[in-house]
XYZ file of C-alpha atoms in Angstrom:
585
model
C -0.002 0.001 -0.001
C 1.598 3.293 -1.062
C 1.526 6.493 0.933
C -0.574 8.089 -1.825
C -3.215 5.356 -1.552
C -3.808 6.431 2.027
C -4.609 9.966 0.864
C -8.361 10.079 0.118
C -8.046 13.110 -2.165
C -5.397 11.376 -4.293
C -7.587 8.270 -4.447
C -10.614 10.311 -5.492
C -8.616 12.281 -8.089
C -7.466 9.001 -9.637
C -11.016 7.631 -9.645
C -12.196 10.833 -11.322
C -9.706 10.303 -14.138
C -10.910 6.709 -14.544
C -14.509 7.956 -14.616
C -13.669 10.329 -17.467
C -11.921 7.545 -19.407
C -14.892 5.198 -18.891
C -17.389 7.834 -20.044
C -15.333 8.480 -23.197
C -15.233 4.746 -23.931
C -18.983 4.432 -23.602
C -19.728 7.799 -25.261
C -16.910 8.632 -27.736
C -18.539 11.985 -28.561
C -18.445 13.129 -24.932
C -16.794 16.439 -24.070
C -15.069 16.630 -20.688
C -15.528 19.819 -18.710
C -14.086 19.890 -15.203
C -14.271 18.054 -11.908
C -13.607 18.413 -8.242
C -12.337 16.108 -5.508
C -12.465 16.136 -1.730
C -11.723 13.712 1.073
C -15.245 12.287 0.755
C -15.777 11.961 -2.989
C -15.575 13.472 -6.438
C -17.616 14.685 -9.392
C -16.967 15.359 -13.066
C -19.022 17.345 -15.575
C -19.595 16.173 -19.143
C -21.384 17.254 -22.284
C -22.919 14.017 -23.537
C -24.871 13.046 -26.677
C -27.752 11.734 -24.536
C -29.280 12.407 -21.121
C -28.183 9.977 -18.445
C -30.337 8.584 -15.636
C -29.347 6.762 -12.434
C -29.901 3.524 -14.365
C -26.827 4.358 -16.490
C -24.473 4.486 -13.512
C -23.940 0.710 -13.042
C -22.749 0.403 -16.667
C -20.238 3.226 -16.161
C -19.083 1.629 -12.895
C -18.565 -1.671 -14.717
C -16.409 0.051 -17.326
C -14.387 1.743 -14.565
C -13.674 -1.632 -12.951
C -12.497 -3.018 -16.279
C -10.077 -0.116 -16.620
C -8.772 -0.610 -13.083
C -8.114 -4.298 -13.732
C -6.127 -3.391 -16.872
C -3.510 -1.837 -14.598
C -2.759 1.148 -16.797
C -0.673 4.001 -15.466
C -1.419 7.629 -14.736
C 1.153 9.984 -16.175
C 1.212 13.557 -14.918
C 3.369 16.151 -16.583
C 3.680 19.912 -16.618
C 3.455 21.547 -20.032
C 3.432 25.045 -21.424
C -0.100 26.307 -22.047
C 0.609 26.470 -25.771
C 1.514 22.769 -25.879
C -1.554 21.807 -23.837
C -3.715 23.894 -26.158
C -2.518 21.875 -29.169
C -3.452 18.619 -27.414
C -6.976 19.711 -26.539
C -7.562 21.259 -29.967
C -6.540 17.940 -31.560
C -8.793 15.982 -29.181
C -11.678 18.400 -29.766
C -12.205 19.257 -26.110
C -13.609 22.827 -26.098
C -14.173 23.095 -22.343
C -10.565 22.272 -21.542
C -9.478 24.833 -24.150
C -11.658 27.464 -22.523
C -10.081 26.770 -19.127
C -6.605 27.121 -20.653
C -7.540 30.463 -22.190
C -8.683 31.753 -18.786
C -5.401 30.631 -17.231
C -3.484 32.414 -19.950
C -5.376 35.657 -19.298
C -4.539 35.351 -15.600
C -0.839 35.177 -16.461
C -0.336 31.443 -15.934
C 2.304 29.924 -18.204
C 2.242 26.205 -17.393
C -0.372 23.581 -16.594
C -0.281 20.075 -15.128
C -1.984 17.445 -17.299
C -2.958 13.881 -16.518
C -2.635 11.201 -19.220
C -4.349 7.833 -18.943
C -5.546 5.420 -21.633
C -7.368 7.500 -24.272
C -7.688 10.657 -22.197
C -5.536 13.693 -21.551
C -7.105 16.205 -19.193
C -6.234 19.120 -16.949
C -5.211 17.555 -13.648
C -7.625 18.175 -10.797
C -5.269 16.695 -8.223
C -2.341 14.343 -7.663
C -2.987 10.831 -8.982
C -1.736 7.378 -8.102
C 0.904 5.855 -10.368
C -1.192 2.782 -11.238
C -4.920 2.184 -11.562
C -4.506 -1.142 -9.768
C -3.857 0.787 -6.552
C -7.589 1.488 -6.544
C -9.804 -1.325 -5.277
C -12.235 -2.235 -8.122
C -14.967 -2.960 -5.574
C -14.128 0.197 -3.595
C -15.691 2.609 -6.101
C -19.301 3.677 -6.348
C -21.115 6.234 -8.516
C -23.798 7.701 -6.294
C -25.672 10.412 -8.167
C -26.185 12.239 -11.447
C -27.475 15.783 -11.830
C -27.436 18.779 -14.132
C -24.881 21.564 -13.741
C -24.452 24.717 -15.788
C -20.969 25.225 -17.182
C -19.182 27.429 -14.636
C -22.448 27.722 -12.705
C -23.756 30.235 -15.258
C -27.409 29.778 -16.284
C -26.629 31.441 -19.602
C -24.167 28.674 -20.441
C -24.776 25.086 -21.499
C -26.282 22.579 -19.070
C -23.845 19.711 -18.494
C -24.282 16.357 -16.764
C -22.517 15.914 -13.442
C -21.625 12.443 -12.175
C -20.802 12.038 -8.482
C -18.826 9.171 -6.992
C -16.692 7.915 -4.118
C -13.544 5.780 -3.978
C -12.092 3.782 -1.105
C -9.133 1.495 -0.487
C -11.359 -1.543 0.023
C -14.870 -2.940 -0.344
C -15.219 -2.886 3.455
C -14.512 0.874 3.634
C -17.037 1.492 0.857
C -19.601 -0.610 2.723
C -19.023 1.410 5.902
C -19.365 4.655 3.937
C -22.655 3.583 2.330
C -24.014 2.595 5.763
C -22.934 5.983 7.137
C -24.586 7.709 4.181
C -27.881 5.939 4.860
C -27.755 7.152 8.459
C -26.753 10.637 7.284
C -29.797 10.802 5.011
C -31.979 10.144 8.046
C -30.297 13.114 9.780
C -30.193 15.376 6.722
C -31.541 18.751 7.830
C -33.483 19.087 4.567
C -35.387 15.853 5.286
C -35.919 16.570 8.989
C -36.736 20.218 8.287
C -39.712 19.077 6.241
C -40.802 16.282 8.608
C -40.606 18.524 11.683
C -42.159 21.509 9.886
C -39.139 23.790 10.411
C -38.689 25.378 6.986
C -40.185 25.376 3.505
C -38.647 25.750 0.057
C -40.728 27.034 -2.840
C -39.822 27.261 -6.541
C -42.071 30.325 -6.703
C -39.969 32.106 -4.045
C -36.713 30.827 -5.552
C -33.961 28.289 -5.032
C -31.717 29.057 -2.069
C -34.382 31.172 -0.355
C -35.929 28.966 2.368
C -38.818 30.199 4.503
C -38.749 29.402 8.221
C -42.054 28.221 9.688
C -43.253 29.281 13.159
C -41.426 26.252 14.598
C -38.196 26.985 12.717
C -38.451 30.634 13.703
C -38.838 29.673 17.381
C -35.443 27.924 17.268
C -33.905 30.826 15.374
C -35.189 33.326 17.955
C -33.690 31.269 20.790
C -30.307 31.223 19.045
C -30.500 34.983 18.468
C -31.567 35.665 22.066
C -28.722 33.483 23.338
C -26.019 35.242 21.322
C -27.368 38.735 22.042
C -27.268 37.989 25.781
C -23.734 36.610 25.582
C -22.451 39.550 23.520
C -24.016 42.149 25.788
C -22.368 40.476 28.802
C -19.054 41.045 27.021
C -19.497 44.726 26.242
C -20.779 44.612 22.662
C -22.943 47.463 21.437
C -25.818 46.452 19.168
C -26.323 48.336 15.918
C -28.719 48.098 12.995
C -27.688 48.971 9.450
C -29.393 48.725 6.020
C -29.350 45.674 3.755
C -28.053 47.626 0.787
C -25.758 50.541 0.047
C -24.366 52.531 -2.852
C -21.850 50.650 -4.947
C -19.392 53.425 -4.018
C -19.240 52.073 -0.444
C -18.019 48.689 -1.687
C -15.624 50.246 -4.151
C -14.088 52.106 -1.220
C -13.878 48.928 0.917
C -12.349 46.880 -1.905
C -15.169 44.332 -2.052
C -16.033 45.532 -5.545
C -12.518 44.710 -6.755
C -11.884 41.521 -4.785
C -15.318 40.073 -4.074
C -17.530 41.235 -6.928
C -18.161 37.759 -8.398
C -19.863 36.809 -5.109
C -22.056 39.950 -5.091
C -25.375 40.531 -6.821
C -25.600 42.978 -9.726
C -26.267 46.648 -8.919
C -29.806 48.002 -8.650
C -30.208 51.372 -10.381
C -32.403 53.747 -8.358
C -32.853 57.268 -9.740
C -29.611 56.997 -11.669
C -27.576 55.768 -8.690
C -26.273 52.195 -8.391
C -27.001 50.335 -5.152
C -26.044 46.788 -4.218
C -27.281 44.207 -1.699
C -24.573 43.903 0.899
C -22.356 40.802 1.126
C -20.751 42.168 4.325
C -21.744 44.574 7.105
C -18.253 45.840 7.935
C -18.339 48.966 5.702
C -21.597 50.056 7.385
C -20.019 49.647 10.809
C -16.986 51.685 9.779
C -19.266 54.543 8.741
C -20.816 54.413 12.231
C -17.338 54.570 13.791
C -16.401 57.588 11.647
C -19.535 59.488 12.605
C -17.622 61.300 15.375
C -14.068 61.671 16.698
C -12.716 58.812 18.816
C -10.247 58.866 21.699
C -7.925 56.075 22.810
C -10.133 55.943 25.921
C -13.156 54.942 23.761
C -11.464 51.796 22.449
C -12.174 49.001 22.042
C -15.535 49.628 20.404
C -17.408 46.399 19.723
C -20.248 46.758 17.195
C -22.529 43.696 16.898
C -25.413 43.061 14.531
C -27.561 40.193 13.323
C -26.907 41.272 9.759
C -28.868 40.104 6.742
C -26.312 39.435 3.998
C -26.594 38.499 0.318
C -24.011 36.446 -1.543
C -24.267 34.979 -5.022
C -23.795 31.225 -4.763
C -23.599 28.899 -7.746
C -26.928 27.192 -8.355
C -25.440 23.725 -7.851
C -24.040 24.744 -4.454
C -27.344 25.924 -2.976
C -28.471 23.497 -0.292
C -31.182 23.847 2.357
C -30.023 26.099 5.193
C -26.304 25.482 4.577
C -25.865 27.377 1.298
C -28.349 30.147 0.543
C -28.682 33.309 -1.494
C -29.488 35.304 1.629
C -28.628 34.589 5.268
C -28.231 36.193 8.690
C -24.766 36.480 10.213
C -24.125 37.100 13.910
C -21.585 39.673 12.835
C -19.348 41.987 14.853
C -16.418 44.325 14.355
C -14.060 45.169 17.180
C -12.170 48.401 16.571
C -9.228 48.496 18.937
C -5.802 49.958 19.602
C -2.840 47.812 18.463
C -1.993 47.045 22.113
C -5.518 45.643 22.632
C -5.577 43.187 19.697
C -4.210 40.182 21.568
C -6.594 40.507 24.510
C -9.625 41.154 22.253
C -8.738 38.179 20.042
C -8.541 35.977 23.127
C -11.947 37.195 24.366
C -13.524 36.537 20.959
C -12.132 33.009 20.961
C -13.477 32.454 24.491
C -16.929 33.558 23.299
C -16.809 31.210 20.297
C -15.714 28.322 22.538
C -18.548 29.094 24.978
C -21.025 29.003 22.084
C -19.707 25.624 20.944
C -19.915 24.195 24.468
C -23.486 25.435 24.879
C -24.554 24.032 21.514
C -22.674 20.764 22.223
C -20.535 21.147 19.079
C -17.609 18.809 19.768
C -16.397 17.690 16.341
C -14.463 20.761 15.166
C -10.948 21.986 14.484
C -9.168 25.288 13.871
C -7.783 26.472 10.542
C -5.284 29.331 10.262
C -6.196 30.780 6.865
C -3.403 32.747 5.190
C -3.018 34.698 1.960
C -1.575 33.492 -1.323
C 0.974 36.094 -2.524
C 0.585 34.855 -6.107
C -3.115 35.674 -6.232
C -3.118 39.403 -6.927
C -6.792 39.406 -7.883
C -8.067 37.852 -4.654
C -5.942 39.754 -2.114
C -4.893 43.337 -1.488
C -1.319 43.746 -2.708
C 0.427 44.772 0.514
C 3.042 42.057 1.203
C 4.618 43.772 4.233
C 1.271 44.256 5.948
C 0.292 40.651 5.202
C 3.502 39.294 6.688
C 3.216 41.522 9.760
C -0.450 40.676 10.435
C -0.019 36.947 9.846
C 2.931 36.976 12.238
C 0.785 38.786 14.814
C -1.977 36.149 14.534
C 0.607 33.359 14.681
C 2.032 34.797 17.927
C -1.470 35.073 19.433
C -2.343 31.483 18.494
C 0.948 30.264 19.962
C 0.305 32.084 23.258
C -3.174 30.557 23.361
C -1.587 27.122 22.755
C -4.116 26.472 20.025
C -3.687 23.513 17.703
C -4.575 24.354 14.113
C -4.061 23.376 10.506
C -2.691 25.963 8.096
C -4.437 26.799 4.822
C -2.749 29.046 2.284
C -5.083 30.961 0.010
C -8.093 30.856 2.373
C -7.701 34.264 4.051
C -10.133 37.165 3.620
C -8.931 39.650 0.985
C -8.007 42.143 3.738
C -6.360 39.914 6.343
C -5.672 36.461 7.817
C -8.281 34.577 9.819
C -8.872 31.748 12.219
C -11.707 29.530 11.012
C -13.560 27.005 13.126
C -14.184 24.072 10.802
C -16.693 21.264 11.199
C -18.380 18.649 9.002
C -21.979 18.047 8.048
C -23.541 14.593 8.317
C -22.127 13.648 4.903
C -18.590 14.464 5.983
C -18.320 17.666 3.937
C -16.172 20.332 5.593
C -17.852 23.643 6.391
C -16.737 26.831 8.138
C -18.880 27.368 11.250
C -17.293 30.478 12.824
C -14.469 32.816 11.888
C -12.189 35.466 13.469
C -10.221 37.845 11.190
C -7.565 40.481 11.806
C -7.912 43.341 9.327
C -4.996 45.647 8.510
C -6.429 47.051 5.266
C -9.935 48.449 5.746
C -9.029 50.798 8.637
C -6.700 52.525 6.170
C -9.207 52.511 3.298
C -11.843 54.150 5.512
C -9.286 56.351 7.289
C -10.338 55.091 10.716
C -8.458 56.943 13.455
C -8.355 57.609 17.166
C -6.526 60.277 19.141
C -3.803 58.889 21.431
C -2.543 60.197 24.800
C -0.320 62.777 23.058
C -3.212 64.106 20.972
C -1.902 62.449 17.794
C -4.077 60.556 15.332
C -3.406 56.815 15.205
C -4.736 53.950 13.122
C -6.801 51.256 14.925
C -6.887 47.569 14.006
C -10.175 45.789 13.301
C -11.147 42.277 14.325
C -14.032 40.843 12.302
C -15.796 37.892 13.912
C -18.910 35.732 13.798
C -19.760 34.350 17.227
C -22.494 31.881 16.348
C -21.876 32.061 12.608
C -24.668 32.143 10.072
C -27.855 31.610 12.085
C -29.460 29.452 9.398
C -26.361 27.296 8.890
C -25.979 26.820 12.645
C -29.614 25.747 12.746
C -28.866 23.193 10.003
C -25.895 21.826 11.997
C -28.069 21.520 15.107
C -30.864 19.717 13.251
C -28.352 17.163 11.960
C -26.394 16.885 15.183
C -29.498 16.244 17.308
C -31.460 14.402 14.586
C -34.240 16.877 15.436
C -34.271 15.998 19.165
C -33.430 19.519 20.327
C -32.654 20.323 23.965
C -35.633 21.824 25.761
C -34.440 25.438 25.459
C -34.248 25.113 21.651
C -37.235 22.832 21.037
C -39.872 24.575 18.896
C -42.535 22.799 20.988
C -41.316 22.202 24.538
C -44.353 20.291 25.754
C -47.610 18.939 24.378
C -50.715 18.497 26.532
C -52.604 15.291 25.737
C -56.079 14.825 27.245
C -56.938 11.117 27.469
C -60.459 11.864 26.200
C -62.667 14.731 25.090
C -64.035 15.120 28.662
C -60.691 16.514 29.806
C -60.054 18.935 26.932
C -61.015 21.918 29.091
C -58.512 21.008 31.799
C -55.918 20.319 29.106
C -56.568 23.750 27.647
C -56.164 25.406 31.043
C -52.822 23.577 31.517
C -51.636 24.802 28.124
C -52.665 28.397 28.844
C -50.915 28.330 32.238
C -47.698 27.141 30.611
C -47.984 29.674 27.792
C -48.371 32.506 30.332
C -45.004 31.343 31.643
C -43.683 31.892 28.076
C -43.310 28.185 27.364
C -43.894 26.828 23.864
C -46.793 24.427 24.367
C -49.431 22.795 22.172
C -52.498 20.662 22.940
C -53.589 17.575 21.056
C -57.370 17.486 21.521
C -57.979 15.461 18.376
C -60.274 12.424 18.256
C -57.301 10.053 17.928
C -56.634 7.375 20.525
C -54.269 8.130 23.401
C -51.699 5.738 21.929
C -51.836 7.490 18.539
C -51.462 10.921 20.136
C -48.413 9.774 22.092
C -46.891 8.209 18.965
C -47.376 11.425 16.944
C -45.808 13.548 19.691
C -42.797 11.227 19.786
C -42.402 11.469 16.019
C -42.248 15.242 16.419
C -39.487 14.694 19.056
C -41.235 16.881 21.659
C -39.305 16.767 24.974
C -42.326 16.545 27.296
C -45.727 14.899 26.947
C -48.203 15.972 29.636
C -51.037 13.436 29.916
C -54.183 14.671 31.672
C -57.262 12.744 32.775
C -59.709 12.685 35.702
C -57.057 12.190 38.417
C -54.862 15.002 37.086
C -57.832 17.347 36.705
C -58.883 16.749 40.313
C -55.377 17.187 41.781
C -54.132 19.923 39.417
C -51.347 17.664 38.213
C -49.925 16.422 34.921
C -48.645 12.899 34.154
C -45.198 13.517 32.670
C -43.617 11.455 29.919
C -40.219 12.783 28.938
C -38.244 12.067 25.792
C -35.224 11.191 27.950
C -36.750 9.088 30.763
C -40.128 7.880 29.584
C -43.058 7.676 32.019
C -42.224 9.746 35.115
C -45.644 9.736 36.792
C -47.840 12.580 38.003
C -46.444 15.851 39.369
C -47.960 19.133 40.463
C -48.242 21.541 37.541
C -46.300 24.256 39.392
C -43.478 21.764 40.108
C -43.268 20.854 36.424
C -43.089 24.525 35.495
C -40.190 25.081 37.941
C -38.361 22.080 36.508
C -38.696 23.052 32.847
C -37.894 26.712 33.539
C -34.668 25.591 35.257
C -33.707 23.420 32.269
C -34.319 26.315 29.890
C -32.447 28.865 32.016
C -29.417 26.587 32.326
C -29.685 25.611 28.641
C -29.258 21.971 29.617
């Protein structure tokens, strides 16, 4: 077993190449577009002479296994763009030619190609040396879908084939079992079953609507983070969802982030744009009056509605949306305060994760890529200085992290808190950034002890991240069995017959006056059916009421955690549940 075989991305890149070869064997007129690999799978886009269905996938898999058993070799070589262009022109592969032309315009001179059997393609990752290093029974094609070329609806619709590759049949079997379990926890499935959010083609893809139940969870998350931020000296602000394009030209977003922004809206001859970030708005608030060194740090916090243009194929439930709410904040501080403020932000983020029981996470130190002049502000000295500052802070905090070049914000390095969804896909949950650039662009200043103007440093941070995405993580993590404080319905009152509906209603109203989220099931269904339905909705407490309970002013408690707990006084139950909610157990 080679070292490369143990690298899942290398394994998936090799399987992707075999997929492309197999498709060309079965469909000689196919045009290859581009693919992508990760630690949990791969996909490749094709223009094909016919539309594929899931029924076509076994035949492609069979062809892939044949190719693996042939034991052909992968050859990767670096060529000049002009040489690669000749190859793809000869092979009549227009999509690969288009990618080469883009690289040429960006100043790239060479490209790595992968050669195998009858296919030469732009390499999408390091490959194994031999196809036989892939287990023939360790590959599986899992899905087929449509995908616009480059995610642009104006361009041709291609066919995207998804797959996975593992070192052995056993690992594949484990993965497929995990996937079946993941589908049961998928927030899109549970969101529908538990009536948490709705998607409508009439409203638009990537624009989910939260129901009253989904909104109840959202409000609890918002209340929680507002309380925690106010304890830590944050000042809440409220700023508009759009601004003149000029604001984002000044901030640099228009130059470095425009492809992720929506097109301008012309109002009375002036161009406005939906905001992708709230930081420029907060800087305008800071500049509204002179600031002294005694005023700093200033911590502006906002639950900001943001708008970012995602590719259609990337939109997914509450994880990837066209519009979302970020628990955003900007800490404007003196240089001597940066380390302490960074530490306090990290403590807040860690407190949030403990409260939400997020345990499977890791830190990523995201740095700039000096070669990418388009993505990052071109200030090498400032980049080196700020990255060194963050590195020193992380070292003092004794924080373990992985390093990722080319993942920084365009204005500064950041510490990302990474986690995975139920399918194993990596996502950024929370982020902390040190910004050396925007304070200069907006001419942010404070007056020091000597009466001289100085430049502050800004820390951007999201404490609970994107509210909707965090909700998605929690749905999947709990499989919809939310802790009491987050449960959209905290208790349901179940009269054992119609005779006790009035008492059941009075119990519900008493609990609601105590600001508890309670429903009553006074339907004509049997008691057993009512209990079963409440369990399916994963409600923490079922309060059964009959003649005995009505006479003694009690409720018979059945909890999700302990089952039948017997009858208790209503006031005692209220004290118990209020304590659980207050302590966010």
